[in-house]
Tab-separated table of C-alpha atoms in Angstrom:
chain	number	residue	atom	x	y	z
A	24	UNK	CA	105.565	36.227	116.299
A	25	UNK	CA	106.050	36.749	112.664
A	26	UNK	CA	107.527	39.506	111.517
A	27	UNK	CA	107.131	40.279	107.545
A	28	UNK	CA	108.784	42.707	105.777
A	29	UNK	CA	108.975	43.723	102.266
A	30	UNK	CA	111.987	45.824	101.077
A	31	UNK	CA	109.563	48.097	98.827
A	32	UNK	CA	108.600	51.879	99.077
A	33	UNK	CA	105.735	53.715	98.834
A	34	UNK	CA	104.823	57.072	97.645
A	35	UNK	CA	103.983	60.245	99.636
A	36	UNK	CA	100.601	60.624	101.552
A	37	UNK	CA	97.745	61.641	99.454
A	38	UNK	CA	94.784	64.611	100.333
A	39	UNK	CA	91.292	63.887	100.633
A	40	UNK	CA	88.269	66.296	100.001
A	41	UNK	CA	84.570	65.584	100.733
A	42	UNK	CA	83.170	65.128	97.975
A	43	UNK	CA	80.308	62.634	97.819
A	44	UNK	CA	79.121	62.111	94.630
A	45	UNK	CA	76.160	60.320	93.862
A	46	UNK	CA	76.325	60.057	90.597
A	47	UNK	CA	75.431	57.608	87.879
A	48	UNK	CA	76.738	59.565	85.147
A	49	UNK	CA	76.356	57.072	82.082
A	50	UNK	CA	76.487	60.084	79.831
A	51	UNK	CA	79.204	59.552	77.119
A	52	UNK	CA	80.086	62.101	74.169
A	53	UNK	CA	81.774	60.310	71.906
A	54	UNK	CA	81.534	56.238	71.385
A	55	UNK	CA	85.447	55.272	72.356
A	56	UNK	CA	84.653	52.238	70.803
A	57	UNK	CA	85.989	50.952	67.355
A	58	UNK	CA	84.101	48.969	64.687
A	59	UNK	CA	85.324	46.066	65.965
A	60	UNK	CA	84.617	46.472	70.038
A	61	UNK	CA	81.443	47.020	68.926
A	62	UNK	CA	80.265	44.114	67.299
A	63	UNK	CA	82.386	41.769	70.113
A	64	UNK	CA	80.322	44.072	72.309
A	65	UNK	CA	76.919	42.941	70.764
A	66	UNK	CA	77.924	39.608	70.271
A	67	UNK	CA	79.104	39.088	73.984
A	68	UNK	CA	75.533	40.996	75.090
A	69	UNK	CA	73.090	38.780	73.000
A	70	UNK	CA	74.829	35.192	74.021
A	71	UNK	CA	75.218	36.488	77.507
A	72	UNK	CA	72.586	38.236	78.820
A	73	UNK	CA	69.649	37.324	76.338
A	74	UNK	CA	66.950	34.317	77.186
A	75	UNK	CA	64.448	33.941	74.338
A	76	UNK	CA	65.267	37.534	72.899
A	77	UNK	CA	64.879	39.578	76.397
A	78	UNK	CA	68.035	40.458	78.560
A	79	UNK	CA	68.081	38.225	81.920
A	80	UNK	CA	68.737	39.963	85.291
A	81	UNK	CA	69.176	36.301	86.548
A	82	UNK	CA	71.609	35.960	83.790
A	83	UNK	CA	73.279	39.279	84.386
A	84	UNK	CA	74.241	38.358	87.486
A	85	UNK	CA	75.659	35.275	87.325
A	86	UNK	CA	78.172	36.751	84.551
A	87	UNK	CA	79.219	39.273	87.163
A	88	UNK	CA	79.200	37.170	90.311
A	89	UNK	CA	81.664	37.635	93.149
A	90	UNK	CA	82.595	35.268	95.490
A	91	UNK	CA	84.396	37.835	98.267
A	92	UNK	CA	81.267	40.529	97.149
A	93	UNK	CA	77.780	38.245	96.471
A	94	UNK	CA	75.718	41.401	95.890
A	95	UNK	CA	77.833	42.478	93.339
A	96	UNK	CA	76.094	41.016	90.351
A	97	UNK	CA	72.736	42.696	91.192
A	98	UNK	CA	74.408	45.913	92.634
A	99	UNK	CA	75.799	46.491	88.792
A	100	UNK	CA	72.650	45.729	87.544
A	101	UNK	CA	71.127	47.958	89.509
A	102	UNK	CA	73.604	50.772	88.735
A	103	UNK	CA	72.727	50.544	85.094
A	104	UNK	CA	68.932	50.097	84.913
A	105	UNK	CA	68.283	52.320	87.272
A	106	UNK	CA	64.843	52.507	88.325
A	107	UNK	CA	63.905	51.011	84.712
A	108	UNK	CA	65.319	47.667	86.397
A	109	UNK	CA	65.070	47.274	82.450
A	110	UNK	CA	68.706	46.411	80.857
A	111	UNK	CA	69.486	47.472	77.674
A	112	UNK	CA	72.619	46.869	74.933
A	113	UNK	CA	72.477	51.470	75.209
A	114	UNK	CA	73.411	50.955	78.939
A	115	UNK	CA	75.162	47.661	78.700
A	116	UNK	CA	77.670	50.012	76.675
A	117	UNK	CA	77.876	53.036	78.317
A	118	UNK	CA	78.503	50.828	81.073
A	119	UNK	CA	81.501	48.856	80.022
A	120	UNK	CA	82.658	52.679	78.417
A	121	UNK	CA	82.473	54.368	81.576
A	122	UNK	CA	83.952	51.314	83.170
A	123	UNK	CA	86.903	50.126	80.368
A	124	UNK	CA	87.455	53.065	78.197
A	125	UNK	CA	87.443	56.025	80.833
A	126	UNK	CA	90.241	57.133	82.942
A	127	UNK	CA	90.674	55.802	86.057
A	128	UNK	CA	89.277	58.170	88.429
A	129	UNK	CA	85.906	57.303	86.308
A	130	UNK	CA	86.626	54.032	86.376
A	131	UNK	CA	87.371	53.601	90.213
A	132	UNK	CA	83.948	56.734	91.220
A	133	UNK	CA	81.880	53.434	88.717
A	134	UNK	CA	83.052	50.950	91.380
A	135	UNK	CA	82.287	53.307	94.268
A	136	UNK	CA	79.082	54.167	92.997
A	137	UNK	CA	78.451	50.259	92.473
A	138	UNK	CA	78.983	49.340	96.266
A	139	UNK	CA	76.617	52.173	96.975
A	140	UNK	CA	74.021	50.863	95.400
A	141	UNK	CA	74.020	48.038	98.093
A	142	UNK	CA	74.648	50.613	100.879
A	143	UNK	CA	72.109	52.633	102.932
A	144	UNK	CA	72.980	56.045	103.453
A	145	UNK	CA	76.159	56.808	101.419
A	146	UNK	CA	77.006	59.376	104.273
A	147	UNK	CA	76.948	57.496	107.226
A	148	UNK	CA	80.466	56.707	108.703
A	149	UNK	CA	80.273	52.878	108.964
A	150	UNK	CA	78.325	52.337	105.805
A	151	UNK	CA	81.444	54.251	104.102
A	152	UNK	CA	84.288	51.730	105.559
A	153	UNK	CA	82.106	48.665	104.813
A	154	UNK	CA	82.484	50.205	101.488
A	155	UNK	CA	86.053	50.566	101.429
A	156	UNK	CA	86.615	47.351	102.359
A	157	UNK	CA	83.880	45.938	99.741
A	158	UNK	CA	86.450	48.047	97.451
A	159	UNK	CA	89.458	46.105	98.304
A	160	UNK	CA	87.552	42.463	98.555
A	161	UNK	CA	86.562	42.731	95.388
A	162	UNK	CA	89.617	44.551	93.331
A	163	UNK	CA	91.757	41.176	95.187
A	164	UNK	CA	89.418	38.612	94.038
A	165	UNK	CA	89.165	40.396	90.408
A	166	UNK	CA	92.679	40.450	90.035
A	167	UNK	CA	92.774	36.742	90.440
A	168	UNK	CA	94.345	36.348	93.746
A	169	UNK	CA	93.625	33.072	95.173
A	170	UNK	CA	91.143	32.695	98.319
A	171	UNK	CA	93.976	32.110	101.001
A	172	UNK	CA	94.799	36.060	102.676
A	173	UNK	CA	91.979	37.834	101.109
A	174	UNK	CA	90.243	39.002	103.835
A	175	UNK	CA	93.352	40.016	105.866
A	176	UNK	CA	95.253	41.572	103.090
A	177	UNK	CA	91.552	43.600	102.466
A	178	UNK	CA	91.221	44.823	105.872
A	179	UNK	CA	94.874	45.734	106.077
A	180	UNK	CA	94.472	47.658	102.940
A	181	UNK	CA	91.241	49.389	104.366
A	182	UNK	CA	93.225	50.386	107.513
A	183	UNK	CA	96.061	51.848	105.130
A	184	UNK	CA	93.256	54.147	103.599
A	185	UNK	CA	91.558	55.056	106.892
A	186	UNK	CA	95.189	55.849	108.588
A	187	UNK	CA	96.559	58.557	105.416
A	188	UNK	CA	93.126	60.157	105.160
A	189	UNK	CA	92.430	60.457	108.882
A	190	UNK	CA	91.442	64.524	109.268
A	191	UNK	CA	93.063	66.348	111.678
A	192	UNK	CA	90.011	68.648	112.359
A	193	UNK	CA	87.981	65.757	113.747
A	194	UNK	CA	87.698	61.760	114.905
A	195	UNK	CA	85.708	61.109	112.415
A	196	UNK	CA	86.870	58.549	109.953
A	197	UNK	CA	84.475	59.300	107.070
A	198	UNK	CA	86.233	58.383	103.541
A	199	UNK	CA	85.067	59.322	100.808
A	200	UNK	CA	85.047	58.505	97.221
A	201	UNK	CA	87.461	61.166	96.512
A	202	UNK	CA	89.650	59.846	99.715
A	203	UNK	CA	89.829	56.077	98.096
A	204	UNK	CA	90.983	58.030	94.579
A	205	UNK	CA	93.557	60.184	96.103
A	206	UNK	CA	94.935	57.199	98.035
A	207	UNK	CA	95.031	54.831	94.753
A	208	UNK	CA	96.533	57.260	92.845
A	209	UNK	CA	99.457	57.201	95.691
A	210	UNK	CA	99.833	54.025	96.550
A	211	UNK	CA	98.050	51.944	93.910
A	212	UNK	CA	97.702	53.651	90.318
A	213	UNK	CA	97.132	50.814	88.595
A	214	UNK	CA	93.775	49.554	90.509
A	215	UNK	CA	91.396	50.897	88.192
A	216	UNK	CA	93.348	48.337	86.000
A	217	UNK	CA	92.197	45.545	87.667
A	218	UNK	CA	88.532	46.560	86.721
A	219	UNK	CA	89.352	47.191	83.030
A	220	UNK	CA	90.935	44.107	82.740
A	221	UNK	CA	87.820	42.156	83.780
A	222	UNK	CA	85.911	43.912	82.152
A	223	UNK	CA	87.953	43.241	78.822
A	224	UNK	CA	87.850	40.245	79.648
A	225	UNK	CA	84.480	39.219	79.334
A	226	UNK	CA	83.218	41.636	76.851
A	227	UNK	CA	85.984	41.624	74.460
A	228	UNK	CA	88.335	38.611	74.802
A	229	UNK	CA	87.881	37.737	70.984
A	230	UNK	CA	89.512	40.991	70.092
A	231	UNK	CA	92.843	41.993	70.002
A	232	UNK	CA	93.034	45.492	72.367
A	233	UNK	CA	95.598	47.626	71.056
A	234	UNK	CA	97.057	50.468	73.541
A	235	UNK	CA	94.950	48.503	76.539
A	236	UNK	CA	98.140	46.580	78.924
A	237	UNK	CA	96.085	44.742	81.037
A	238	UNK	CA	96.585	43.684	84.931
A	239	UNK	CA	98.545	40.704	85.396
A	240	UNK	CA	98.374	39.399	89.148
A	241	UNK	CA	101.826	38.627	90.197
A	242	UNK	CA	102.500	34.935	90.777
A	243	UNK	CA	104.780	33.423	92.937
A	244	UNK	CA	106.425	30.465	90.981
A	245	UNK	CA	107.092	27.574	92.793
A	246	UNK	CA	104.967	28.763	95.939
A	247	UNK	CA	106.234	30.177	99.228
A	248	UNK	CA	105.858	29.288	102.703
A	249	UNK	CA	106.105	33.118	104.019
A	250	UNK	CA	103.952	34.653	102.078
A	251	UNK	CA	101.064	34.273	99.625
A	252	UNK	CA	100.067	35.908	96.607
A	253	UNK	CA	97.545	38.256	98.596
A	254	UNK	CA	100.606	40.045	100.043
A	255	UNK	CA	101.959	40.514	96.936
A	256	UNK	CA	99.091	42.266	94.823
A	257	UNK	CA	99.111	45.445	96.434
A	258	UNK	CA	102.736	45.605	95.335
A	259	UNK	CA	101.511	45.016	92.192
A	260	UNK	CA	98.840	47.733	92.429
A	261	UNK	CA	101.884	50.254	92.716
A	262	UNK	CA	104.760	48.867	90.384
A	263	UNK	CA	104.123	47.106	86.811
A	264	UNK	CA	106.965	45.765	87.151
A	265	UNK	CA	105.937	44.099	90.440
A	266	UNK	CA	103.236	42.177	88.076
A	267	UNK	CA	103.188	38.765	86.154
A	268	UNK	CA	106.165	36.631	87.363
A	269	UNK	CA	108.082	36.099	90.248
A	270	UNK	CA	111.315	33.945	90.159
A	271	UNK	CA	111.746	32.239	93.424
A	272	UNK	CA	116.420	32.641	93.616
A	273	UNK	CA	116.985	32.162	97.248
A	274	UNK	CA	114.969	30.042	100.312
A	275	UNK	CA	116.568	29.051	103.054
A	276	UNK	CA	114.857	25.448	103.255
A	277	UNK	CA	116.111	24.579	100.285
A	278	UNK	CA	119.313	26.210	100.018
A	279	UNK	CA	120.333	26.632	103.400
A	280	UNK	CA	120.761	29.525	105.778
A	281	UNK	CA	124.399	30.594	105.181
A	282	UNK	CA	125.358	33.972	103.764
A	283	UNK	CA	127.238	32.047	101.203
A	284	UNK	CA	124.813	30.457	99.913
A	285	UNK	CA	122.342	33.353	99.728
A	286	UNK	CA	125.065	35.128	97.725
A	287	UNK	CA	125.632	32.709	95.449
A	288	UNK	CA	121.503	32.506	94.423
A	289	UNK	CA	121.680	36.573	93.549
A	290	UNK	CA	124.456	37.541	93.009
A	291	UNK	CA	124.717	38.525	88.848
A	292	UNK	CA	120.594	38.699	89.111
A	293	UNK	CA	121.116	42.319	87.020
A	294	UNK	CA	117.080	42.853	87.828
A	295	UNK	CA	115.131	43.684	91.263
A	296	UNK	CA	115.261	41.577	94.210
A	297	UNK	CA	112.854	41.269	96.703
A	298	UNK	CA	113.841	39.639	99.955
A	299	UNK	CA	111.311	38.839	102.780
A	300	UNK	CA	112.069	37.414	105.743
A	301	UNK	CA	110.074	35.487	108.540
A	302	UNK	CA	111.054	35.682	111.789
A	303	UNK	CA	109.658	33.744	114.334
A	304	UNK	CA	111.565	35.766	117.896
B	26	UNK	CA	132.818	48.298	105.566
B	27	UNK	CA	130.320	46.225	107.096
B	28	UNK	CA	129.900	42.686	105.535
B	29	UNK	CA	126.323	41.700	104.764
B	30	UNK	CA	123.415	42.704	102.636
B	31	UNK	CA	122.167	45.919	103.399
B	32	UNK	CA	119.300	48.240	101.750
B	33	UNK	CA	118.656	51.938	102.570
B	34	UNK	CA	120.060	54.297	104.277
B	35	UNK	CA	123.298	54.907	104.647
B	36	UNK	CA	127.059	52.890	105.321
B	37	UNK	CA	126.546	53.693	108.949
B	38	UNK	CA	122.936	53.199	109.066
B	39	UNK	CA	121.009	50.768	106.586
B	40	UNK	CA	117.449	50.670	106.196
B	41	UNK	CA	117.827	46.935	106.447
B	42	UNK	CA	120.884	45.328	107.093
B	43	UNK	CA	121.556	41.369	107.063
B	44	UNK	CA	125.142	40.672	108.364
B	45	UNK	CA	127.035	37.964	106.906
B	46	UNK	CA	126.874	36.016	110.283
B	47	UNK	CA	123.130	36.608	109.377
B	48	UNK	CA	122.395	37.325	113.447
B	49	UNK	CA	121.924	40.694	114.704
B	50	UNK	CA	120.461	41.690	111.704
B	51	UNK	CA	118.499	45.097	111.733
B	52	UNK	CA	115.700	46.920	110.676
B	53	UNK	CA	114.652	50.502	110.902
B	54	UNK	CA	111.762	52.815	110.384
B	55	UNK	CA	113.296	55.915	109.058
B	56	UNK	CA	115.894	56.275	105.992
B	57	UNK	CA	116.816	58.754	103.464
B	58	UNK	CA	116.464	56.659	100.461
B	59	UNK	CA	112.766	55.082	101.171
B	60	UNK	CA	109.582	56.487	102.817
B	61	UNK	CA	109.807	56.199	106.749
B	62	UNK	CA	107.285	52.951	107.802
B	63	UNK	CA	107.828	50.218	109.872
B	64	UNK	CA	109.473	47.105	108.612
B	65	UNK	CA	108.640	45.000	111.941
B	66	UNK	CA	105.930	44.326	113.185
B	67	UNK	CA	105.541	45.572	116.804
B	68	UNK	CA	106.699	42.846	119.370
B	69	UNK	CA	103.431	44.154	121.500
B	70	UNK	CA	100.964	43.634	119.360
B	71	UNK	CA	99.131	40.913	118.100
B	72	UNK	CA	98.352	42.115	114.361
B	73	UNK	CA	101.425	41.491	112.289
B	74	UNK	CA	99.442	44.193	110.055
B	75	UNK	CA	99.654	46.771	113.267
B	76	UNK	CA	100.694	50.026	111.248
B	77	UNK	CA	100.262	52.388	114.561
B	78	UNK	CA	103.734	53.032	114.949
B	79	UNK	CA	106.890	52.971	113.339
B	80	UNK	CA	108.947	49.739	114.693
B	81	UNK	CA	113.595	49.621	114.769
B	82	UNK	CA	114.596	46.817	115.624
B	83	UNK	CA	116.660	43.516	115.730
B	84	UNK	CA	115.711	40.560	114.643
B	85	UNK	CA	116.848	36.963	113.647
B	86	UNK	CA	116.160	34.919	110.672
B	87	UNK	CA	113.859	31.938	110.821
B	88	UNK	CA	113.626	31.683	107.186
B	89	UNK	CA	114.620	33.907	104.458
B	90	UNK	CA	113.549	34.208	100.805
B	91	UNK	CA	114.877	35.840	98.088
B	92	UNK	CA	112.670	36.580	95.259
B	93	UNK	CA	113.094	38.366	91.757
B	94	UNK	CA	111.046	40.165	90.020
B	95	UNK	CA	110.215	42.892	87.164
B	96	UNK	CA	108.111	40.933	84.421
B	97	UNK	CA	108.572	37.869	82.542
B	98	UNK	CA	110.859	39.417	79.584
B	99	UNK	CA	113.155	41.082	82.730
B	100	UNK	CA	113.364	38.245	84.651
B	101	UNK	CA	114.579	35.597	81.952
B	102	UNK	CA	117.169	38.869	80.837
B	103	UNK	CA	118.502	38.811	84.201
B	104	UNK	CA	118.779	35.131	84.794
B	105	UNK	CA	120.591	34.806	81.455
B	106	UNK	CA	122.929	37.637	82.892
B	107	UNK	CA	123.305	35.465	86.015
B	108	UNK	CA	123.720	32.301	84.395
B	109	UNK	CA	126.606	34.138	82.138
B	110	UNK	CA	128.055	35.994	85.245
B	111	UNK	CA	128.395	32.698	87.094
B	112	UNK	CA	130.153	31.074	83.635
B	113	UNK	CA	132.590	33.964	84.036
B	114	UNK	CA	133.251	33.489	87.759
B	115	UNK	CA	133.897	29.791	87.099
B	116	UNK	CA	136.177	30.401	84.256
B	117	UNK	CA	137.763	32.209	86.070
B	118	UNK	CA	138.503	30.196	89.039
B	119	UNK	CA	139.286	26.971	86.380
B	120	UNK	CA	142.009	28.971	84.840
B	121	UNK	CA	143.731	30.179	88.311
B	122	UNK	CA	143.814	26.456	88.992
B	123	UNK	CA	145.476	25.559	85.848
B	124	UNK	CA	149.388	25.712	86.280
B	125	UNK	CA	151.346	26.952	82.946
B	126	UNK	CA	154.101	24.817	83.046
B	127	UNK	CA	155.789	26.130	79.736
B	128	UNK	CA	156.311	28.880	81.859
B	129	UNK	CA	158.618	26.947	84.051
B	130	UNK	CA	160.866	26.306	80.974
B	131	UNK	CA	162.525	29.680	81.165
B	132	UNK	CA	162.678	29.808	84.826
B	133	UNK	CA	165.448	28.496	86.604
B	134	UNK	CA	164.353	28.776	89.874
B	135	UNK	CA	161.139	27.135	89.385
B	136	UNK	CA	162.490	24.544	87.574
B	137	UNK	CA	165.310	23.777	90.656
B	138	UNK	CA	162.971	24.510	93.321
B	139	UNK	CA	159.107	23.828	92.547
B	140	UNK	CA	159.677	20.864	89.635
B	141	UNK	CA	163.048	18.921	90.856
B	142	UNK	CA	162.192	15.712	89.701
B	143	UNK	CA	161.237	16.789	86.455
B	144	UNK	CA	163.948	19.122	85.683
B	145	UNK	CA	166.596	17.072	88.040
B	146	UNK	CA	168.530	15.771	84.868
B	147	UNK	CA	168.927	19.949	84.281
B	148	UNK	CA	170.603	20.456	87.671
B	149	UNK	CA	173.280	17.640	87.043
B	150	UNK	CA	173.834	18.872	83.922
B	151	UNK	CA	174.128	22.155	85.333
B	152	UNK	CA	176.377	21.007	88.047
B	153	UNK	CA	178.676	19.194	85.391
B	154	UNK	CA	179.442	21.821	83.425
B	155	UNK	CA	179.920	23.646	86.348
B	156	UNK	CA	182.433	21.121	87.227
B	157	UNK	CA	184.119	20.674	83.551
B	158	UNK	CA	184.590	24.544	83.282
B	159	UNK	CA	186.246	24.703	86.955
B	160	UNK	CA	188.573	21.918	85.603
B	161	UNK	CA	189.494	23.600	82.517
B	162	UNK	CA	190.653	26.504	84.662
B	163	UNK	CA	192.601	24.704	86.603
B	164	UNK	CA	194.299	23.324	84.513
B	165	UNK	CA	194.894	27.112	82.372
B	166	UNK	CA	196.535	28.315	85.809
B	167	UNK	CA	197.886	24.981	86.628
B	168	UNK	CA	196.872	24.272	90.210
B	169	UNK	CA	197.084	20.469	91.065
């Protein structure tokens, strides 16, 4: 049986409140947008979206497809037109504002209000952890975690959520929008990050964003045969420094399982370390 | 003190330890330093992902990896440090080996007793003298 381990913490258990919101609050007061956002903005919407002058839903979503979430693409479409079903540059940008340029609780209630769209009835108790795990699927495959552990590392996430806001007062496992918050802000504040980065990415990746650091998905240089890089985001999710690169200093394969040896790869390493082991007892 | 790698906890109880024999090694679900959680999967279940309880435990190691992290700009600052920490080490080690032998050339002893060949033409000399001066005394108290 494997056993996998990794030598980080976590932080303390978050609170949830019930607090459905059904909201698609596109309302902005002031543009957060410079001069220059702008007009990458405009130029990004008319060679995107626009088919002989008039903005494609067909277009739409194929810019915003998901492999791990196929509805996605028409669920945001959705979200912005409204019952319109008409999209517009106006919503296009309050869109990518609310989405890019808010803070992240508005930024992660945008995604939550997204995977509604697709959803039923927002309250029922199923319908809420198909949601959750929608969540995770996507914010793994947007971070640019390959295909291999997806699924697994989604549903283990979902089961992480479901366990620290499971009420005391009840069986019921209904999580909320406000639950999913509470928990990212705990053990993943820099998920809503994911989402901003794609979204800077495709909107405004001839500009250079100043004050924006985006998501980088931790990669695992020179490859691993314990674990892939879907274990690894979450990490990532919790600790910056957990992002970008990871230098492989130790394997037993190719260095050989002798104490000696592993203390020779690490010792002087003056940064973190990182072991994980696989044990097959 | 224990020898090993250990993580957590305390001297008497790591989070994580990994002896030096790297058997026995030890894992378990409470500390003082990190949040309590299982590091082991339970041995009963068939979900290495099985979060229901916290798991202590021994285990063995199949295979091991070691990996650093902390950002590009950290980790290339740290493997520079390693790179000049093993420099050190082997500097060291190189000039232990190396044997000062001017230092021999005020030391009688070593000279006699570690470097004989080399200094042997010092011992007769040595010796002669020796013998000239107990001749020369002699002959001052004249005993045949």
């Amino acid at each position: 049986m494997k056993h996998i381990f990794i030598s980080a913490s976590v932080g303390a258990e978050g609170m949830g409140n019930s607090n459905n919101s059904t909201q698609k609050n596109l309302e902005i007061d002031d543009n957060p947008l410079n001069k220059e956002e702008r007009h990458a903005l405009e130029a990004y919407y008319q060679n995107t979206f626009l088919h002989e002058n008039l903005p494609s839903k067909e277009k739409f979503c194929c810019e915003f497809a998901s492999t791990c979430y196929p509805q996605f693409g028409a669920a945001c479409y959705h979200y912005i037109t409204g019952n319109s079903n008409q999209l517009s540059f106006q919503l296009f940008m309050k869109f990518v504002i609310n989405g890019a340029r808010s803070n992240s609780t508005k930024t992660l209630q945008l995604v939550w209000d997204i995977l509604a769209i697709d959803q039923k009835e927002q309250d029922d108790e199923l319908e809420q952890q198909l949601r959750v795990d929608s969540f995770f699927l996507l914010l793994l495959e947007l971070s640019g975690c390959d295909p291999e552990g997806i699924q697994v590392t989604a549903a283990r996430l979902g089961q992480h959520v479901k366990k620290m806001t499971r009420r005391n007062d009840s069986n019921s496992m209904r999580i909320t929008s406000r639950d999913l918050i509470n928990w990212t802000n705990e053990y993943a504040p820099h998920a809503h990050k994911v989402f901003v980065s794609y979204i800077n990415s495709k909107c405004f990746s001839a500009v250079e964003l100043i004050g924006h650091v985006p998501f980088r998905s931790p990669i695992l240089e020179g490859g691993s045969s314990v674990i892939n890089q879907s274990d690894i985001v979450p990490l990532a999710l919790y600790d910056i420094t957990l992002q970008g690169r990871w230098k492989k200093l130790y394997t037993t394969q190719a260095d050989g399982l002798s104490f000696n040896r592993i203390a020779h790869h690490i010792l002087g390493y003056s940064v973190c370390l990182l072991p994980v082991s696989f044990d097959c007892c | 003190m224990p020898h090993g790698l250990g993580m957590g906890g305390s001297l008497e109880k790591f989070r994580l330890f990994i002896p030096d024999t790297l058997e026995d090694c030890v894992a378990h679900a409470n500390c003082l330093t990190f949040e309590s959680g299982s590091l082991l999967s339970p041995s009963n279940s068939s979900s290495p992902f099985d979060l229901s309880s916290p798991n202590s435990g021994a285990f063995s190691i199949d295979v091991l990896e070691i990996w650093g992290c902390g950002g590009e700009e950290l980790v290339n600052e740290a493997l520079t440090a390693q790179m000049k920490d093993r420099g050190d080490r082997d500097e060291m080690i190189r000039k232990a080996r190396l044997v000062d032998k001017a230092a021999f050339a005020n030391n009688m002893f070593d000279q006699e007793f570690l470097l004989p060949k080399n200094y042997s033409h010092k011992v007769r000399m040595a010796d002669a003298s020796c013998c000239e001066e107990d001749k020369a005394a002699a002959k001052a108290t004249n005993i045949p």
